[in-house]
């Protein structure tokens, strides 16, 4: 058996049909080490079994509460532990969020993601976000929020309000996590993901690469995600945005082809997930972004700002899709 055929999930041959597929880090590393064309070919095969390879989903992000976060995430310009010059804001009012969502919908987005720089939401804050969710949902958009850790009952409340996805990233491999964040642990993240899943919400969960982790740690992050049962419907792969004033500002750039490999392995391990080419596109040229879309990414953030950092202009993204003969997903139905 050659290396390509050999890389299969550990339980793929198990007799119990219902058993979840579990991947090992060694298997994921083996995928990373495939010759680049072989890896991209396998990712395309997986992609085509589950998706139309000519279509990309567009999500627009809005920071509904910016800066002053008590957590110490080393990559994040919004942490109060760093001085990245981010202008903080209070929680936005519902009307201005709904206006932004309407503009995003009219520009072509099918999902609207609202992010808050919180460790976890307080009850009053959660109620205000629930109102935003209901009104954004009523515009015909898919809804997503990322609010930090959740307390019991909060995921259910968001579900009742009309939330589709909750974003909460594992960010990196368990053994590298302590180098990046000390104010909350991996288990707490897994616990929030469990609450999101039990409430019947869809899970949006991914991570960041280019933070100084090893290839085996990148594989470790993807294996953690793929072995969640079920794996997330939506998997953002962020390339670190190196923001001045954060501890990771001077981190060397990840080899762009290693970033593409990460996308391809995510696609193979989680074939039915929307693999999201997330932060970091502003410093990628069109060819590199095109390679990511060929390697299995099928969702992007659409709009000129992420939360606090720049993202490519909407017109440039639409032009790139046109040049590639691809198109934006037109309906929020299965976005
Ligand atoms: N505070 C909430 C939390 O951490 O879950 C929600 C907002 S937080 C900004 C959402 C995600 O943005 C993080 O989990 C991280 O993956 C990503 N992120 C933040 N800063 C980033 C950066 N400089 N580069 C790439 N991704 C980043
Ligand atoms: C995700 O994984 N990436 C997005 C979204 N989920 C919330 C956030 C990227 C933030 C990049 C840094 C900034 O703009 O502040
Ligand atoms: Fe706060 Fe989220 Fe930034 Fe961490 S990533 S500092 S929790 S806003």
Coordinates of C-alpha atoms and ligand atoms in Angstrom, one line a residue:
X1 CA 0.0 0.0 0.0
X2 CA 1.4 3.4 -0.9
X3 CA 1.5 6.4 1.4
X4 CA -1.6 8.0 -0.2
X5 CA -3.8 4.9 0.3
X6 CA -2.3 4.3 3.7
X7 CA -3.6 7.5 5.3
X8 CA -7.0 6.6 6.5
X9 CA -8.8 7.3 9.8
X10 CA -7.9 4.8 12.5
X11 CA -11.4 3.3 12.7
X12 CA -12.3 3.3 9.0
X13 CA -12.1 -0.5 8.9
X14 CA -13.8 -1.0 12.3
X15 CA -17.0 -3.2 12.0
X16 CA -19.2 -0.9 14.1
X17 CA -20.6 1.3 11.3
X18 CA -21.7 4.0 13.8
X19 CA -18.3 4.4 15.4
X20 CA -16.9 7.9 14.8
X21 CA -13.8 8.1 12.6
X22 CA -10.8 9.0 14.8
X23 CA -7.6 10.4 13.3
X24 CA -4.2 10.2 14.8
X25 CA -1.6 13.0 14.7
X26 CA 0.8 10.6 12.9
X27 CA -1.8 10.1 10.1
X28 CA -2.3 13.8 9.8
X29 CA 1.4 14.4 9.7
X30 CA 1.7 11.8 6.9
X31 CA -0.8 13.8 4.9
X32 CA 1.2 17.0 5.5
X33 CA 4.2 15.2 4.2
X34 CA 2.7 14.1 0.9
X35 CA 4.1 15.6 -2.3
X36 CA 2.2 18.9 -2.7
X37 CA 0.3 17.9 -5.9
X38 CA -0.8 14.6 -4.3
X39 CA -2.1 16.4 -1.2
X40 CA -4.0 19.0 -3.2
X41 CA -5.4 16.2 -5.5
X42 CA -6.7 14.3 -2.4
X43 CA -8.2 17.5 -1.0
X44 CA -10.0 18.2 -4.3
X45 CA -11.4 14.7 -4.3
X46 CA -12.7 15.1 -0.8
X47 CA -14.1 18.6 -1.6
X48 CA -15.9 17.4 -4.7
X49 CA -17.6 14.5 -2.9
X50 CA -19.3 17.0 -0.6
X51 CA -19.5 20.4 -2.3
X52 CA -19.8 22.2 -5.6
X53 CA -16.1 23.1 -6.1
X54 CA -17.0 26.3 -8.0
X55 CA -18.9 27.9 -5.1
X56 CA -17.6 29.9 -2.1
X57 CA -19.6 31.0 0.9
X58 CA -19.3 34.6 2.0
X59 CA -19.5 35.6 5.7
X60 CA -19.3 39.2 6.9
X61 CA -17.8 39.9 10.4
X62 CA -18.7 42.7 12.7
X63 CA -17.0 43.5 16.0
X64 CA -20.0 44.3 18.3
X65 CA -17.8 45.0 21.3
X66 CA -14.2 45.9 20.7
X67 CA -11.0 45.8 22.9
X68 CA -10.3 45.7 26.6
X69 CA -10.5 42.0 26.8
X70 CA -9.3 40.4 30.1
X71 CA -7.8 37.3 28.4
X72 CA -4.1 37.3 27.5
X73 CA -4.2 35.6 24.0
X74 CA -0.8 36.4 22.6
X75 CA -2.0 36.9 19.0
X76 CA -4.9 39.2 19.8
X77 CA -4.9 43.0 19.5
X78 CA -8.0 43.2 21.7
X79 CA -6.4 41.9 24.8
X80 CA -6.0 44.4 27.6
X81 CA -2.7 42.7 28.4
X82 CA -1.2 44.2 25.2
X83 CA -1.0 47.7 23.8
X84 CA -1.9 47.3 20.1
X85 CA -3.6 50.7 19.9
X86 CA -7.1 49.3 19.4
X87 CA -9.8 51.9 20.1
X88 CA -12.2 50.1 22.4
X89 CA -16.0 50.4 22.2
X90 CA -19.0 49.5 24.3
X91 CA -21.5 46.9 23.1
X92 CA -23.1 48.3 20.0
X93 CA -26.8 49.0 19.9
X94 CA -29.1 46.6 18.1
X95 CA -30.1 49.0 15.3
X96 CA -26.6 49.7 14.2
X97 CA -25.8 46.0 14.1
X98 CA -28.9 45.3 12.0
X99 CA -28.0 48.1 9.6
X100 CA -24.5 46.6 9.1
X101 CA -26.1 43.2 8.6
X102 CA -28.5 44.5 5.9
X103 CA -25.6 46.1 4.1
X104 CA -23.7 42.8 4.2
X105 CA -26.6 40.9 2.9
X106 CA -27.2 43.4 0.1
X107 CA -23.5 43.1 -0.9
X108 CA -23.8 39.3 -1.2
X109 CA -23.0 37.8 2.2
X110 CA -25.1 34.8 3.4
X111 CA -23.8 34.7 6.9
X112 CA -23.3 37.5 9.5
X113 CA -20.8 36.9 12.3
X114 CA -20.8 39.1 15.4
X115 CA -17.8 39.1 17.6
X116 CA -17.3 40.4 21.2
X117 CA -14.0 40.8 23.0
X118 CA -15.3 39.1 26.2
X119 CA -14.0 36.3 28.3
X120 CA -17.7 35.3 28.6
X121 CA -20.9 37.2 28.3
X122 CA -22.8 38.6 31.3
X123 CA -26.6 37.9 31.4
X124 CA -27.6 41.5 30.3
X125 CA -25.1 41.4 27.5
X126 CA -26.3 38.1 26.4
X127 CA -29.9 39.4 26.2
X128 CA -28.8 42.3 24.0
X129 CA -26.9 39.9 21.7
X130 CA -30.0 37.6 21.5
X131 CA -32.0 40.6 20.2
X132 CA -29.3 41.3 17.6
X133 CA -29.4 37.6 16.5
X134 CA -33.2 37.6 16.1
X135 CA -33.2 40.7 14.0
X136 CA -30.3 39.6 11.8
X137 CA -31.9 36.2 11.3
X138 CA -35.1 38.0 10.2
X139 CA -33.1 39.6 7.3
X140 CA -32.7 36.1 5.9
X141 CA -29.0 35.8 6.9
X142 CA -27.4 32.9 8.7
X143 CA -26.3 34.1 12.1
X144 CA -23.1 33.4 14.0
X145 CA -21.7 34.9 17.2
X146 CA -18.4 34.5 19.1
X147 CA -18.7 35.8 22.6
X148 CA -16.1 33.7 24.5
X149 CA -16.9 31.0 27.1
X150 CA -20.6 30.2 27.8
X151 CA -22.3 29.5 31.1
X152 CA -25.0 26.9 31.3
X153 CA -28.2 28.0 29.6
X154 CA -26.7 30.7 27.5
X155 CA -26.3 28.5 24.3
X156 CA -30.0 27.5 24.6
X157 CA -31.0 31.2 24.9
X158 CA -29.0 32.0 21.8
X159 CA -30.6 29.1 19.9
X160 CA -34.1 30.3 20.9
X161 CA -33.2 33.7 19.5
X162 CA -32.4 32.2 16.1
X163 CA -28.7 31.6 16.3
X164 CA -27.3 29.1 13.7
X165 CA -23.5 28.9 14.5
X166 CA -21.4 29.6 17.6
X167 CA -17.7 30.3 16.9
X168 CA -15.3 29.2 19.5
X169 CA -11.8 28.3 18.4
X170 CA -9.4 25.7 19.9
X171 CA -6.8 27.9 18.3
X172 CA -3.8 25.5 18.4
X173 CA -2.7 22.0 19.5
X174 CA -3.2 21.2 23.2
X175 CA 0.6 21.1 23.9
X176 CA 1.3 24.5 22.3
X177 CA -1.7 26.2 23.8
X178 CA 0.1 27.2 27.1
X179 CA 2.6 29.2 25.0
X180 CA -0.2 31.4 23.7
X181 CA -2.9 31.7 26.4
X182 CA -2.6 31.4 30.2
X183 CA -6.0 32.9 31.4
X184 CA -8.1 30.0 30.3
X185 CA -7.4 26.3 29.5
X186 CA -8.1 23.9 26.6
X187 CA -10.6 22.0 28.7
X188 CA -12.7 25.1 29.2
X189 CA -12.8 25.6 25.5
X190 CA -13.9 22.0 25.0
X191 CA -16.6 22.5 27.6
X192 CA -18.0 25.5 25.8
X193 CA -18.1 23.6 22.5
X194 CA -19.9 20.8 24.3
X195 CA -22.6 23.3 25.6
X196 CA -22.9 24.7 22.1
X197 CA -23.4 21.2 20.6
X198 CA -25.9 20.1 23.3
X199 CA -28.0 23.2 22.7
X200 CA -28.5 22.2 19.0
X201 CA -26.3 24.9 17.6
X202 CA -23.9 24.4 14.7
X203 CA -20.3 24.6 15.7
X204 CA -17.8 26.9 14.1
X205 CA -14.4 26.0 15.5
X206 CA -10.9 26.2 14.1
X207 CA -7.6 27.9 14.9
X208 CA -4.6 30.0 13.9
X209 CA -1.4 28.9 12.3
X210 CA 1.9 30.7 12.0
X211 CA 2.3 31.3 15.7
X212 CA 5.6 29.4 16.0
X213 CA 3.9 25.9 16.3
X214 CA 5.5 22.9 14.6
X215 CA 4.0 21.0 11.7
X216 CA 3.1 18.2 14.1
X217 CA 1.3 20.8 16.2
X218 CA -0.6 22.1 13.2
X219 CA -1.6 18.5 12.5
X220 CA -2.5 18.2 16.2
X221 CA -4.9 21.1 16.0
X222 CA -6.6 19.6 13.0
X223 CA -6.9 16.2 14.6
X224 CA -8.5 17.7 17.7
X225 CA -11.1 19.3 15.5
X226 CA -11.7 16.3 13.3
X227 CA -12.1 14.0 16.3
X228 CA -14.8 16.1 17.9
X229 CA -18.0 14.0 17.5
X230 CA -19.4 15.3 15.3
X231 CA -16.7 17.5 13.8
X232 CA -17.5 21.2 13.4
X233 CA -19.7 22.3 10.5
X234 CA -17.5 25.3 10.0
X235 CA -13.7 25.3 10.4
X236 CA -11.9 28.7 10.2
X237 CA -8.2 28.4 9.5
X238 CA -6.6 31.8 10.4
X239 CA -3.1 32.8 9.3
X240 CA -1.7 34.9 12.1
X241 CA -2.2 38.6 11.6
X242 CA 1.0 40.0 13.2
X243 CA -0.2 43.1 15.0
X244 CA 2.3 45.6 16.4
X245 CA 2.1 45.7 20.2
X246 CA 1.1 42.0 20.6
X247 CA 3.7 39.4 21.7
X248 CA 3.5 37.7 18.3
X249 CA 4.2 40.9 16.3
X250 CA 7.6 39.7 15.2
X251 CA 6.8 36.1 14.5
X252 CA 8.4 34.9 11.2
X253 CA 5.9 34.4 8.4
X254 CA 4.7 30.8 7.9
X255 CA 5.8 29.3 4.5
X256 CA 2.7 30.1 2.3
X257 CA 2.7 26.5 0.9
X258 CA 2.6 25.2 4.5
X259 CA -0.6 27.3 4.9
X260 CA -2.1 25.7 1.8
X261 CA -1.1 22.3 3.1
X262 CA -3.0 23.1 6.4
X263 CA -6.1 23.9 4.4
X264 CA -5.8 20.7 2.3
X265 CA -5.4 18.5 5.4
X266 CA -8.4 20.2 7.1
X267 CA -10.4 19.4 4.0
X268 CA -9.4 15.7 3.9
X269 CA -10.0 15.2 7.7
X270 CA -13.3 17.1 7.7
X271 CA -14.8 16.6 4.2
X272 CA -18.3 17.9 5.0
X273 CA -17.1 21.1 6.8
X274 CA -17.0 24.6 5.4
X275 CA -13.3 25.1 5.6
X276 CA -12.9 28.9 6.0
X277 CA -9.9 30.8 4.6
X278 CA -10.1 33.3 7.4
X279 CA -7.8 35.9 8.8
X280 CA -4.5 36.7 7.0
X281 CA -5.8 37.2 3.4
X282 CA -4.8 40.8 3.4
X283 CA -1.2 39.7 3.2
X284 CA -1.8 37.0 0.6
X285 CA -1.7 37.7 -3.2
X286 CA -4.4 36.4 -5.5
X287 CA -2.4 33.4 -6.5
X288 CA -2.0 32.2 -3.0
X289 CA -5.7 32.7 -2.2
X290 CA -6.6 30.8 -5.4
X291 CA -4.4 27.9 -4.3
X292 CA -6.2 27.8 -1.0
X293 CA -9.6 27.7 -2.8
X294 CA -8.2 24.9 -4.9
X295 CA -6.9 23.0 -1.8
X296 CA -10.4 22.9 -0.4
X297 CA -11.3 26.2 1.3
X298 CA -14.8 27.2 0.4
X299 CA -15.7 30.2 2.7
X300 CA -14.1 33.6 3.2
X301 CA -14.7 36.7 5.3
X302 CA -16.2 39.3 3.0
X303 CA -15.9 43.0 3.8
X304 CA -13.0 45.4 4.3
X305 CA -12.4 44.7 8.1
X306 CA -12.2 41.5 10.1
X307 CA -12.7 42.5 13.8
X308 CA -10.0 45.2 14.1
X309 CA -7.6 44.4 11.2
X310 CA -8.0 44.9 7.5
X311 CA -9.4 42.3 5.1
X312 CA -9.4 42.6 1.2
X313 CA -12.0 44.9 -0.3
X314 CA -15.3 43.2 -1.3
X315 CA -14.8 44.3 -5.0
X316 CA -11.3 42.6 -5.1
X317 CA -12.8 39.4 -3.7
X318 CA -15.6 39.3 -6.3
X319 CA -13.1 40.0 -9.0
X320 CA -10.9 37.1 -7.9
X321 CA -13.9 34.8 -7.9
X322 CA -14.8 36.0 -11.4
X323 CA -11.2 35.5 -12.6
X324 CA -11.3 32.0 -11.3
X325 CA -14.6 31.2 -12.9
X326 CA -16.1 30.7 -9.4
X327 CA -19.1 32.2 -7.8
X328 CA -20.4 33.2 -4.4
X329 CA -23.0 31.0 -2.8
X330 CA -26.3 32.7 -3.5
X331 CA -28.6 31.4 -0.8
X332 CA -28.3 31.3 3.0
X333 CA -30.3 28.1 3.1
X334 CA -27.3 25.7 3.6
X335 CA -24.7 28.3 4.2
Ligands
LIG1 N1 -13.3 36.6 22.6 C1 -13.9 35.6 21.9 C2 -13.0 34.4 21.8 O1 -11.8 34.5 21.9 O2 -13.5 33.3 21.6 C3 -14.3 35.9 20.5 C4 -13.5 36.9 19.6 S1 -11.8 36.3 19.2 C5 -11.1 37.7 18.5 C6 -12.1 35.2 17.8 C7 -11.0 34.5 17.2 O3 -10.2 35.4 16.4 C8 -9.9 33.9 18.1 O4 -10.2 32.7 18.6 C9 -8.7 33.8 17.1 O5 -8.7 32.5 16.5 C10 -9.0 34.9 16.0 N2 -7.9 35.9 16.1 C11 -7.8 36.9 16.9 N3 -6.7 37.6 16.7 C12 -6.2 37.1 15.6 C13 -5.0 37.4 14.8 N4 -4.2 38.4 15.2 N5 -4.7 36.6 13.8 C14 -5.5 35.6 13.4 N6 -6.6 35.3 14.1 C15 -6.9 36.0 15.2
LIG2 C1 -12.2 33.4 13.3 O1 -11.7 32.3 13.4 N1 -11.5 34.4 12.8 C2 -12.3 35.7 12.9 C3 -13.6 35.1 13.5 N2 -13.4 33.8 13.8 C4 -14.2 35.9 14.6 C5 -11.6 36.7 13.6 C6 -10.3 37.1 13.0 C7 -9.7 38.3 13.8 C8 -8.4 38.8 13.3 C9 -7.9 39.9 14.1 C10 -8.7 41.1 14.2 O2 -9.3 41.6 13.1 O3 -8.8 41.7 15.3
LIG3 FE1 -10.2 38.3 24.2 FE2 -11.0 36.6 22.2 FE3 -8.9 38.4 21.9 FE4 -8.6 36.3 23.5 S1 -9.1 36.2 21.3 S2 -8.0 38.4 23.9 S3 -10.6 36.1 24.4 S4 -11.1 38.9 22.2

